CSV table of C-alpha atoms and ligand atoms in Angstrom, one decimal:
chain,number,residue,atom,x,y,z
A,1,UNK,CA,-0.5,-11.1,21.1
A,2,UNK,CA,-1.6,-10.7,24.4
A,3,UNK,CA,-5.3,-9.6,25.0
A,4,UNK,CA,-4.7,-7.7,27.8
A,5,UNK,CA,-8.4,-6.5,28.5
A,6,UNK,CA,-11.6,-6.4,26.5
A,7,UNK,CA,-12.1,-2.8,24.9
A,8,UNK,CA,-13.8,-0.8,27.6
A,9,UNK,CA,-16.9,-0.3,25.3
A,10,UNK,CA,-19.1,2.0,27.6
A,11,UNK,CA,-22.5,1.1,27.7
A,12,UNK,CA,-25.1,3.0,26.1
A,13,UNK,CA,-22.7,5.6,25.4
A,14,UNK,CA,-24.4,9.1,24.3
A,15,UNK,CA,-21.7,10.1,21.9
A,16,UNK,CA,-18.7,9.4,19.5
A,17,UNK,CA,-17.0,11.9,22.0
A,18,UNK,CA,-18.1,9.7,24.9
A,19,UNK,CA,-16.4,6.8,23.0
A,20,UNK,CA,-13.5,8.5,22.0
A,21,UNK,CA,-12.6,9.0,25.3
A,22,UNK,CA,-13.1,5.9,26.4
A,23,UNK,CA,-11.1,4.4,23.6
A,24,UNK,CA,-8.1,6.6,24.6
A,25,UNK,CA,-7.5,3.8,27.1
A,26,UNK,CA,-7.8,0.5,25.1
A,27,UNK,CA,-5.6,-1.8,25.7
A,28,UNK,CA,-7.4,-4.5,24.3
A,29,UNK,CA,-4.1,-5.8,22.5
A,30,UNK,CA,-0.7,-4.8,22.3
A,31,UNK,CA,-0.6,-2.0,19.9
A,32,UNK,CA,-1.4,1.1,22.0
A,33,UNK,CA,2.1,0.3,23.2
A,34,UNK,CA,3.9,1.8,20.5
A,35,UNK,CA,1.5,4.0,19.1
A,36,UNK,CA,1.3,8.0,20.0
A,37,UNK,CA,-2.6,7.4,21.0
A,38,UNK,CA,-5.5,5.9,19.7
A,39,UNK,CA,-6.9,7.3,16.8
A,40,UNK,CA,-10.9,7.6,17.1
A,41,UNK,CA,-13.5,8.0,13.9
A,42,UNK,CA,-14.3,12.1,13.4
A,43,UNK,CA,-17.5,12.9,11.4
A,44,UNK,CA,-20.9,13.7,12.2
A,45,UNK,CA,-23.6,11.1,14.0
A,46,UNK,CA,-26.4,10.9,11.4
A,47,UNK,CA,-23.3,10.6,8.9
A,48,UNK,CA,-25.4,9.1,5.3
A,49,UNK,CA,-21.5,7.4,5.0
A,50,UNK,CA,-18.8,5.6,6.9
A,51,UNK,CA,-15.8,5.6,5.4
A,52,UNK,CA,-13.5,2.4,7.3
A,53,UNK,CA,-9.7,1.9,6.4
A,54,UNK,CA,-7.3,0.1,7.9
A,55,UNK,CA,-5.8,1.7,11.0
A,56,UNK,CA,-4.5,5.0,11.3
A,57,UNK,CA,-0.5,6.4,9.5
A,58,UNK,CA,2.4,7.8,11.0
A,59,UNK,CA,0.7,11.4,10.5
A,60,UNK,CA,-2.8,10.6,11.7
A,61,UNK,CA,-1.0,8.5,14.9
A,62,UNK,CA,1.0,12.2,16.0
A,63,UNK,CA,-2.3,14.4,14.8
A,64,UNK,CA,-4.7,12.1,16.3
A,65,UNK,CA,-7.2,12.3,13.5
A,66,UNK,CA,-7.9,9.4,10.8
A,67,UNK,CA,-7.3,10.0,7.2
A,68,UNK,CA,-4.9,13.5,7.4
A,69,UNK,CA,-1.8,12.2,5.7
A,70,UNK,CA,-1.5,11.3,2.1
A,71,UNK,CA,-3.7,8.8,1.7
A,72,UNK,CA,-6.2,11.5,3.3
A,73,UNK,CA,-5.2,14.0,1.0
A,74,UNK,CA,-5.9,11.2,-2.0
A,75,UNK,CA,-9.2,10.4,-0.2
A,76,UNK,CA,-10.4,14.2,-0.2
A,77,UNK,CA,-9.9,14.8,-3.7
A,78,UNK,CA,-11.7,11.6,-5.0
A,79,UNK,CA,-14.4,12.6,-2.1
A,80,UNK,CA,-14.1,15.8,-3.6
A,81,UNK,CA,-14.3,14.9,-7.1
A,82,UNK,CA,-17.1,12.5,-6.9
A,83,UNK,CA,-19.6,15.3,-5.1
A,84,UNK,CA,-18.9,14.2,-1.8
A,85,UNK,CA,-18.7,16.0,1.0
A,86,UNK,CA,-16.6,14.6,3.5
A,87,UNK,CA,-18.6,17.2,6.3
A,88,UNK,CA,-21.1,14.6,5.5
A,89,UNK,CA,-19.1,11.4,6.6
A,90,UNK,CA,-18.1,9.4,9.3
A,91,UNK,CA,-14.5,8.7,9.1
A,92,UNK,CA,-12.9,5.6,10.7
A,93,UNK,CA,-10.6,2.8,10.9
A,94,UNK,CA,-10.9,-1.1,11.6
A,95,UNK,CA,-7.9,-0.9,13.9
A,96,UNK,CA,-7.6,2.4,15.7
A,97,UNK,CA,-3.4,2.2,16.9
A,98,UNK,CA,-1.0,2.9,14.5
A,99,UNK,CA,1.3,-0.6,13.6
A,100,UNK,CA,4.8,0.1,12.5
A,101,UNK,CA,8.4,-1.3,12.6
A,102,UNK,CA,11.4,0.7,13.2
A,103,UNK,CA,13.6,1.0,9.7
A,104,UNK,CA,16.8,3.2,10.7
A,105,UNK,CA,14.9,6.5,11.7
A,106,UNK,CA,11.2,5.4,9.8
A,107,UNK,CA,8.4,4.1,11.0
A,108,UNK,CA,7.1,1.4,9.0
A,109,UNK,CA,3.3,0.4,8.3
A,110,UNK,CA,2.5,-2.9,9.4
A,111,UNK,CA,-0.4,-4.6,8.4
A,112,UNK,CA,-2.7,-5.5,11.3
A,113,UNK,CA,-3.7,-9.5,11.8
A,114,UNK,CA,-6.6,-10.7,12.6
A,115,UNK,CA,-6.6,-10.6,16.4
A,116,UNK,CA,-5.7,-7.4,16.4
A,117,UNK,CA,-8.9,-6.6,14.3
A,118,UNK,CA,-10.9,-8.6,16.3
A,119,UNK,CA,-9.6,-7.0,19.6
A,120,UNK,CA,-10.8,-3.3,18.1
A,121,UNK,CA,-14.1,-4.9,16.9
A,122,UNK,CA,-16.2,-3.3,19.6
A,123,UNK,CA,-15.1,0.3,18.8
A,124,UNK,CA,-16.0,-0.2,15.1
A,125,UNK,CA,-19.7,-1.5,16.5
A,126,UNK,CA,-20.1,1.2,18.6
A,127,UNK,CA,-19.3,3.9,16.5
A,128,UNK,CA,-21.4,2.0,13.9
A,129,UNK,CA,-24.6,2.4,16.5
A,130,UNK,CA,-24.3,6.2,17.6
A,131,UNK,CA,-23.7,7.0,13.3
A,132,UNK,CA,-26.8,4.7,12.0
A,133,UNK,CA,-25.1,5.5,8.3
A,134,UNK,CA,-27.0,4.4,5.5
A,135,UNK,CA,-23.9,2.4,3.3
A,136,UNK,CA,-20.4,1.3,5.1
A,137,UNK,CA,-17.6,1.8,2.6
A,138,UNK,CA,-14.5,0.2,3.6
A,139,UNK,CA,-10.9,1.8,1.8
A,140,UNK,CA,-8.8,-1.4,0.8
A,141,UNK,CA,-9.0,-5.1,1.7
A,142,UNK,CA,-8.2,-5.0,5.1
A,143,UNK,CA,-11.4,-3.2,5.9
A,144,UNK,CA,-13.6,-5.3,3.6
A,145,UNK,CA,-12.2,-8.7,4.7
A,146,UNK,CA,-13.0,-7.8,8.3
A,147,UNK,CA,-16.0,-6.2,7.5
A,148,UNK,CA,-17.6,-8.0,4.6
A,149,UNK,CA,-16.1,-11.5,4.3
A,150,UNK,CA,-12.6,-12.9,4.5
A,151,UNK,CA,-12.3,-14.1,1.1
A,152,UNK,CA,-13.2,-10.5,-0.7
A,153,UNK,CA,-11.4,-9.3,-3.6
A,154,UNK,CA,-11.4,-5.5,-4.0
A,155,UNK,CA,-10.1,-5.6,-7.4
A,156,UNK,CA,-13.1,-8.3,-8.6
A,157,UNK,CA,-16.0,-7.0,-5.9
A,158,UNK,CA,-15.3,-3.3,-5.6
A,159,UNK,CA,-18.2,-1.1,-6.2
A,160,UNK,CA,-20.7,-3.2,-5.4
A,161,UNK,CA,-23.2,-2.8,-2.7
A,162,UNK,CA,-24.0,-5.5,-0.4
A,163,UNK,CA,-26.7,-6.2,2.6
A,164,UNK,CA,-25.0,-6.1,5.7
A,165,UNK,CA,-25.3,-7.7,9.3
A,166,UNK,CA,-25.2,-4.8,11.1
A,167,UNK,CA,-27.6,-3.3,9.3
A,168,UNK,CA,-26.7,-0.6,6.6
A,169,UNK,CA,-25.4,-1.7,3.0
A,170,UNK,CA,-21.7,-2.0,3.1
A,171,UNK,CA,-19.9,-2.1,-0.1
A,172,UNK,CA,-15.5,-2.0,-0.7
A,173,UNK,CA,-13.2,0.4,-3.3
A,174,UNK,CA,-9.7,0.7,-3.3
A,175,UNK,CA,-7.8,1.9,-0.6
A,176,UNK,CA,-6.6,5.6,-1.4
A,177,UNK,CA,-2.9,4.8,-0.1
A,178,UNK,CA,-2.7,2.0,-3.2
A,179,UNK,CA,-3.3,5.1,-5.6
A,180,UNK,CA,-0.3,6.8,-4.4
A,181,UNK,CA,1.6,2.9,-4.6
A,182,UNK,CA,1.2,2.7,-8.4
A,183,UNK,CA,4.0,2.2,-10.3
A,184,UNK,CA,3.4,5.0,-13.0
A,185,UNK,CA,1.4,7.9,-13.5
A,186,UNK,CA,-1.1,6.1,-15.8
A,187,UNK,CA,-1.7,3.4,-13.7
A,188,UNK,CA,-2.7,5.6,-10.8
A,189,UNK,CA,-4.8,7.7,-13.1
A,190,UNK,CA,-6.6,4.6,-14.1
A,191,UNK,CA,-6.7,3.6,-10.1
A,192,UNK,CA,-8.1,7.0,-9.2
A,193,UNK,CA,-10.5,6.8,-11.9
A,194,UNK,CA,-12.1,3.8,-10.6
A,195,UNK,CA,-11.6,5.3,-7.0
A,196,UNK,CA,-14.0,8.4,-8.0
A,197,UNK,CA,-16.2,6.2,-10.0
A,198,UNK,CA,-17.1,3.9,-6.9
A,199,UNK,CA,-17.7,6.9,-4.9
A,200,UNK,CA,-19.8,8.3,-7.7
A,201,UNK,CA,-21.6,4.9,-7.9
A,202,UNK,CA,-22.1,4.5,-4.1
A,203,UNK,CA,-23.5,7.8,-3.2
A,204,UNK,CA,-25.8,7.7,-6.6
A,205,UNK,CA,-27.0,4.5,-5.4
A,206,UNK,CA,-27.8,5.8,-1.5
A,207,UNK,CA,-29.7,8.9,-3.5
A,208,UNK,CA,-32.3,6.8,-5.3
A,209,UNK,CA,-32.6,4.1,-3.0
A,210,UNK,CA,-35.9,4.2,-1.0
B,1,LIG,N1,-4.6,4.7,6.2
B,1,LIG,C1,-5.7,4.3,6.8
B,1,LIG,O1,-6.2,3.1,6.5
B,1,LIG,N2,-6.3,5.0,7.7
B,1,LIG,C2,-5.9,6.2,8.0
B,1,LIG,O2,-6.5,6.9,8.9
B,1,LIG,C3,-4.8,6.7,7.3
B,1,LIG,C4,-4.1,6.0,6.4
Protein backbone atom coordinates (compact mmCIF):
# COMPACT_ATOMS: atom_id res chain seq x y z
CA UNK A 1 0.00 0.00 0.00
CA UNK A 2 1.14 3.30 -0.67
CA UNK A 3 0.85 5.92 2.11
CA UNK A 4 0.11 8.61 0.08
CA UNK A 5 -0.28 11.39 2.90
CA UNK A 6 -0.75 11.38 6.63
CA UNK A 7 -4.65 11.83 7.41
CA UNK A 8 -5.13 15.58 7.47
CA UNK A 9 -6.21 15.48 11.15
CA UNK A 10 -7.07 19.21 11.80
CA UNK A 11 -5.88 20.50 14.81
CA UNK A 12 -7.91 21.30 17.64
CA UNK A 13 -10.83 20.66 15.56
CA UNK A 14 -14.26 22.01 17.21
CA UNK A 15 -16.47 19.33 15.94
CA UNK A 16 -17.14 15.72 14.50
CA UNK A 17 -18.57 17.90 11.56
CA UNK A 18 -15.30 19.81 11.31
CA UNK A 19 -13.61 16.31 11.05
CA UNK A 20 -15.91 14.87 8.86
CA UNK A 21 -15.06 17.23 6.39
CA UNK A 22 -11.74 17.08 6.68
CA UNK A 23 -11.84 13.31 6.39
CA UNK A 24 -13.75 13.56 3.09
CA UNK A 25 -10.25 14.15 1.69
CA UNK A 26 -8.02 11.32 3.21
CA UNK A 27 -5.95 9.82 1.24
CA UNK A 28 -3.87 8.42 3.78
CA UNK A 29 -3.83 4.99 1.92
CA UNK A 30 -5.21 3.65 -1.09
CA UNK A 31 -8.71 2.81 -0.37
CA UNK A 32 -10.58 6.14 -0.99
CA UNK A 33 -9.68 5.14 -4.49
CA UNK A 34 -12.34 2.76 -5.03
CA UNK A 35 -14.67 3.74 -2.44
CA UNK A 36 -17.87 6.16 -3.13
CA UNK A 37 -16.57 8.53 -0.10
CA UNK A 38 -15.41 8.30 3.23
CA UNK A 39 -17.64 7.23 5.64
CA UNK A 40 -17.38 9.47 8.92
CA UNK A 41 -18.80 8.36 12.77
CA UNK A 42 -22.52 10.04 13.19
CA UNK A 43 -23.78 10.33 16.83
CA UNK A 44 -23.79 12.88 19.42
CA UNK A 45 -20.40 14.48 21.18
CA UNK A 46 -20.96 13.65 24.88
CA UNK A 47 -21.98 10.16 23.38
CA UNK A 48 -21.92 7.67 27.08
CA UNK A 49 -20.93 4.91 24.03
CA UNK A 50 -18.82 4.39 20.96
CA UNK A 51 -19.79 1.82 19.00
CA UNK A 52 -16.35 0.95 16.46
CA UNK A 53 -16.73 -1.83 13.57
CA UNK A 54 -14.77 -2.49 10.94
CA UNK A 55 -15.13 -0.11 7.97
CA UNK A 56 -18.15 0.84 6.37
CA UNK A 57 -20.58 -1.83 3.59
CA UNK A 58 -21.53 -1.52 0.21
CA UNK A 59 -24.78 0.40 1.60
CA UNK A 60 -23.17 2.64 4.11
CA UNK A 61 -20.20 3.45 1.23
CA UNK A 62 -23.33 4.87 -1.34
CA UNK A 63 -25.44 6.37 1.83
CA UNK A 64 -22.44 7.73 3.45
CA UNK A 65 -23.50 6.83 6.93
CA UNK A 66 -21.94 3.88 9.20
CA UNK A 67 -24.01 0.97 10.25
CA UNK A 68 -27.36 1.52 7.64
CA UNK A 69 -27.20 -1.83 5.95
CA UNK A 70 -27.87 -5.16 7.43
CA UNK A 71 -25.56 -5.44 9.82
CA UNK A 72 -27.03 -1.88 10.99
CA UNK A 73 -30.37 -3.19 10.96
CA UNK A 74 -29.03 -6.31 13.32
CA UNK A 75 -27.20 -3.63 15.41
CA UNK A 76 -30.44 -1.54 16.06
CA UNK A 77 -32.55 -4.27 17.18
CA UNK A 78 -29.98 -5.76 19.71
CA UNK A 79 -29.37 -1.87 20.58
CA UNK A 80 -32.89 -1.81 20.72
CA UNK A 81 -33.44 -4.80 22.68
CA UNK A 82 -30.88 -4.34 25.29
CA UNK A 83 -32.46 -0.55 26.25
CA UNK A 84 -30.14 1.21 24.19
CA UNK A 85 -30.71 4.02 22.55
CA UNK A 86 -28.63 4.44 19.70
CA UNK A 87 -29.60 8.61 19.79
CA UNK A 88 -27.35 8.06 22.64
CA UNK A 89 -24.21 6.72 20.75
CA UNK A 90 -21.39 7.52 18.77
CA UNK A 91 -21.27 5.35 15.82
CA UNK A 92 -17.95 4.59 13.99
CA UNK A 93 -15.64 2.51 12.15
CA UNK A 94 -11.73 1.63 12.47
CA UNK A 95 -11.27 2.09 8.73
CA UNK A 96 -13.62 4.71 7.27
CA UNK A 97 -13.40 3.54 3.03
CA UNK A 98 -15.30 0.85 2.02
CA UNK A 99 -12.74 -2.35 0.79
CA UNK A 100 -14.24 -4.65 -1.79
CA UNK A 101 -13.35 -6.81 -4.81
CA UNK A 102 -15.22 -6.94 -7.96
CA UNK A 103 -17.16 -10.54 -8.31
CA UNK A 104 -19.10 -10.42 -11.71
CA UNK A 105 -21.49 -7.38 -10.96
CA UNK A 106 -20.82 -7.55 -6.65
CA UNK A 107 -18.82 -5.83 -4.64
CA UNK A 108 -17.09 -7.90 -2.32
CA UNK A 109 -16.05 -7.03 1.46
CA UNK A 110 -12.57 -7.19 1.99
CA UNK A 111 -11.06 -7.25 5.18
CA UNK A 112 -8.80 -4.28 5.96
CA UNK A 113 -4.83 -5.06 6.96
CA UNK A 114 -3.08 -3.57 9.30
CA UNK A 115 -1.68 -0.54 7.42
CA UNK A 116 -4.65 0.33 6.34
CA UNK A 117 -5.82 0.51 10.03
CA UNK A 118 -3.06 2.19 11.04
CA UNK A 119 -3.29 4.86 8.21
CA UNK A 120 -7.11 5.77 9.56
CA UNK A 121 -5.80 5.64 13.17
CA UNK A 122 -5.88 9.47 13.61
CA UNK A 123 -9.60 9.83 12.59
CA UNK A 124 -10.55 7.13 15.15
CA UNK A 125 -8.38 9.39 17.96
CA UNK A 126 -9.87 12.35 16.95
CA UNK A 127 -13.29 11.44 17.03
CA UNK A 128 -12.45 9.67 20.29
CA UNK A 129 -11.39 13.31 21.85
CA UNK A 130 -14.42 15.60 20.60
CA UNK A 131 -16.96 12.28 21.99
CA UNK A 132 -15.04 11.82 25.55
CA UNK A 133 -17.42 8.41 25.75
CA UNK A 134 -17.35 6.69 28.90
CA UNK A 135 -16.84 2.74 27.43
CA UNK A 136 -15.49 1.97 23.60
CA UNK A 137 -17.27 -1.09 22.35
CA UNK A 138 -15.76 -2.46 19.28
CA UNK A 139 -18.35 -4.80 16.84
CA UNK A 140 -16.15 -7.98 15.80
CA UNK A 141 -12.37 -8.60 15.94
CA UNK A 142 -11.19 -6.37 13.63
CA UNK A 143 -12.09 -3.51 15.86
CA UNK A 144 -10.94 -5.12 19.04
CA UNK A 145 -7.56 -6.30 17.68
CA UNK A 146 -6.79 -2.72 16.55
CA UNK A 147 -8.24 -1.29 19.46
CA UNK A 148 -7.59 -3.55 22.36
CA UNK A 149 -4.76 -5.92 21.54
CA UNK A 150 -3.80 -7.95 18.61
CA UNK A 151 -4.14 -11.30 20.01
CA UNK A 152 -7.98 -10.81 21.36
CA UNK A 153 -10.52 -13.39 20.99
CA UNK A 154 -14.10 -12.10 20.77
CA UNK A 155 -15.58 -15.48 21.23
CA UNK A 156 -13.24 -16.05 24.71
CA UNK A 157 -12.99 -12.09 25.82
CA UNK A 158 -16.24 -10.64 24.71
CA UNK A 159 -18.19 -8.86 27.32
CA UNK A 160 -15.68 -7.95 29.30
CA UNK A 161 -14.68 -4.42 30.22
CA UNK A 162 -11.16 -3.41 30.14
CA UNK A 163 -9.04 -0.05 31.12
CA UNK A 164 -8.01 1.57 28.12
CA UNK A 165 -5.10 3.91 26.86
CA UNK A 166 -6.92 6.47 25.64
CA UNK A 167 -8.80 6.75 28.44
CA UNK A 168 -12.46 5.35 28.57
CA UNK A 169 -13.09 1.53 29.30
CA UNK A 170 -13.14 -0.32 26.04
CA UNK A 171 -14.64 -3.72 25.98
CA UNK A 172 -15.45 -6.22 22.39
CA UNK A 173 -18.98 -8.32 21.44
CA UNK A 174 -19.60 -9.79 18.29
CA UNK A 175 -19.83 -8.13 15.24
CA UNK A 176 -23.62 -7.83 14.20
CA UNK A 177 -22.74 -8.90 10.39
CA UNK A 178 -21.55 -12.51 11.96
CA UNK A 179 -25.21 -12.89 13.39
CA UNK A 180 -26.67 -12.65 9.97
CA UNK A 181 -23.37 -15.34 8.81
CA UNK A 182 -24.69 -18.15 10.97
CA UNK A 183 -25.34 -21.19 9.47
CA UNK A 184 -28.96 -21.82 10.97
CA UNK A 185 -31.55 -20.05 12.69
CA UNK A 186 -30.61 -21.47 16.13
CA UNK A 187 -27.15 -20.61 15.90
CA UNK A 188 -27.90 -16.94 15.24
CA UNK A 189 -30.48 -16.92 17.92
CA UNK A 190 -27.88 -18.18 20.26
CA UNK A 191 -25.32 -15.38 18.54
CA UNK A 192 -27.91 -12.64 19.01
CA UNK A 193 -28.53 -13.63 22.43
CA UNK A 194 -25.14 -13.09 23.51
CA UNK A 195 -25.02 -9.93 21.24
CA UNK A 196 -28.02 -8.33 23.47
CA UNK A 197 -26.58 -9.77 26.64
CA UNK A 198 -23.16 -7.83 26.18
CA UNK A 199 -24.99 -4.79 25.37
CA UNK A 200 -27.15 -5.38 28.42
CA UNK A 201 -23.93 -6.13 30.44
CA UNK A 202 -21.94 -3.08 29.15
CA UNK A 203 -24.40 -0.40 29.60
CA UNK A 204 -25.44 -1.98 33.27
CA UNK A 205 -21.95 -1.75 34.01
CA UNK A 206 -21.44 2.13 32.73
CA UNK A 207 -24.84 2.83 35.03
CA UNK A 208 -23.40 1.71 38.39
CA UNK A 209 -19.94 2.57 37.87
CA UNK A 210 -18.90 5.73 39.82
N1 LIG B 1 -19.95 -3.20 8.98
C1 LIG B 1 -19.14 -2.39 9.69
O1 LIG B 1 -18.18 -2.85 10.33
N2 LIG B 1 -19.40 -1.11 9.68
C2 LIG B 1 -20.42 -0.55 9.05
O2 LIG B 1 -20.57 0.66 9.09
C3 LIG B 1 -21.27 -1.42 8.33
C4 LIG B 1 -21.02 -2.73 8.29
Amino acid sequence: MAIEAPAPVPTNPRSIDELRDAAAGCRACDLWERATQTVFGEGSEGAWLMLVGEQPGDREDITGAPFVGPAGEMLDRGLDQAGIDRRQAYVTNVVKHFKWEPRGKRRIHQRPNTEEIRACRPWFEAELQRVKPRVVLCLGATAAQALISPTFRVTRQHGILFPSAFGPMIAATVHPASILRAPDPEAREVAYAGFVDDLRQIAASVKTAP
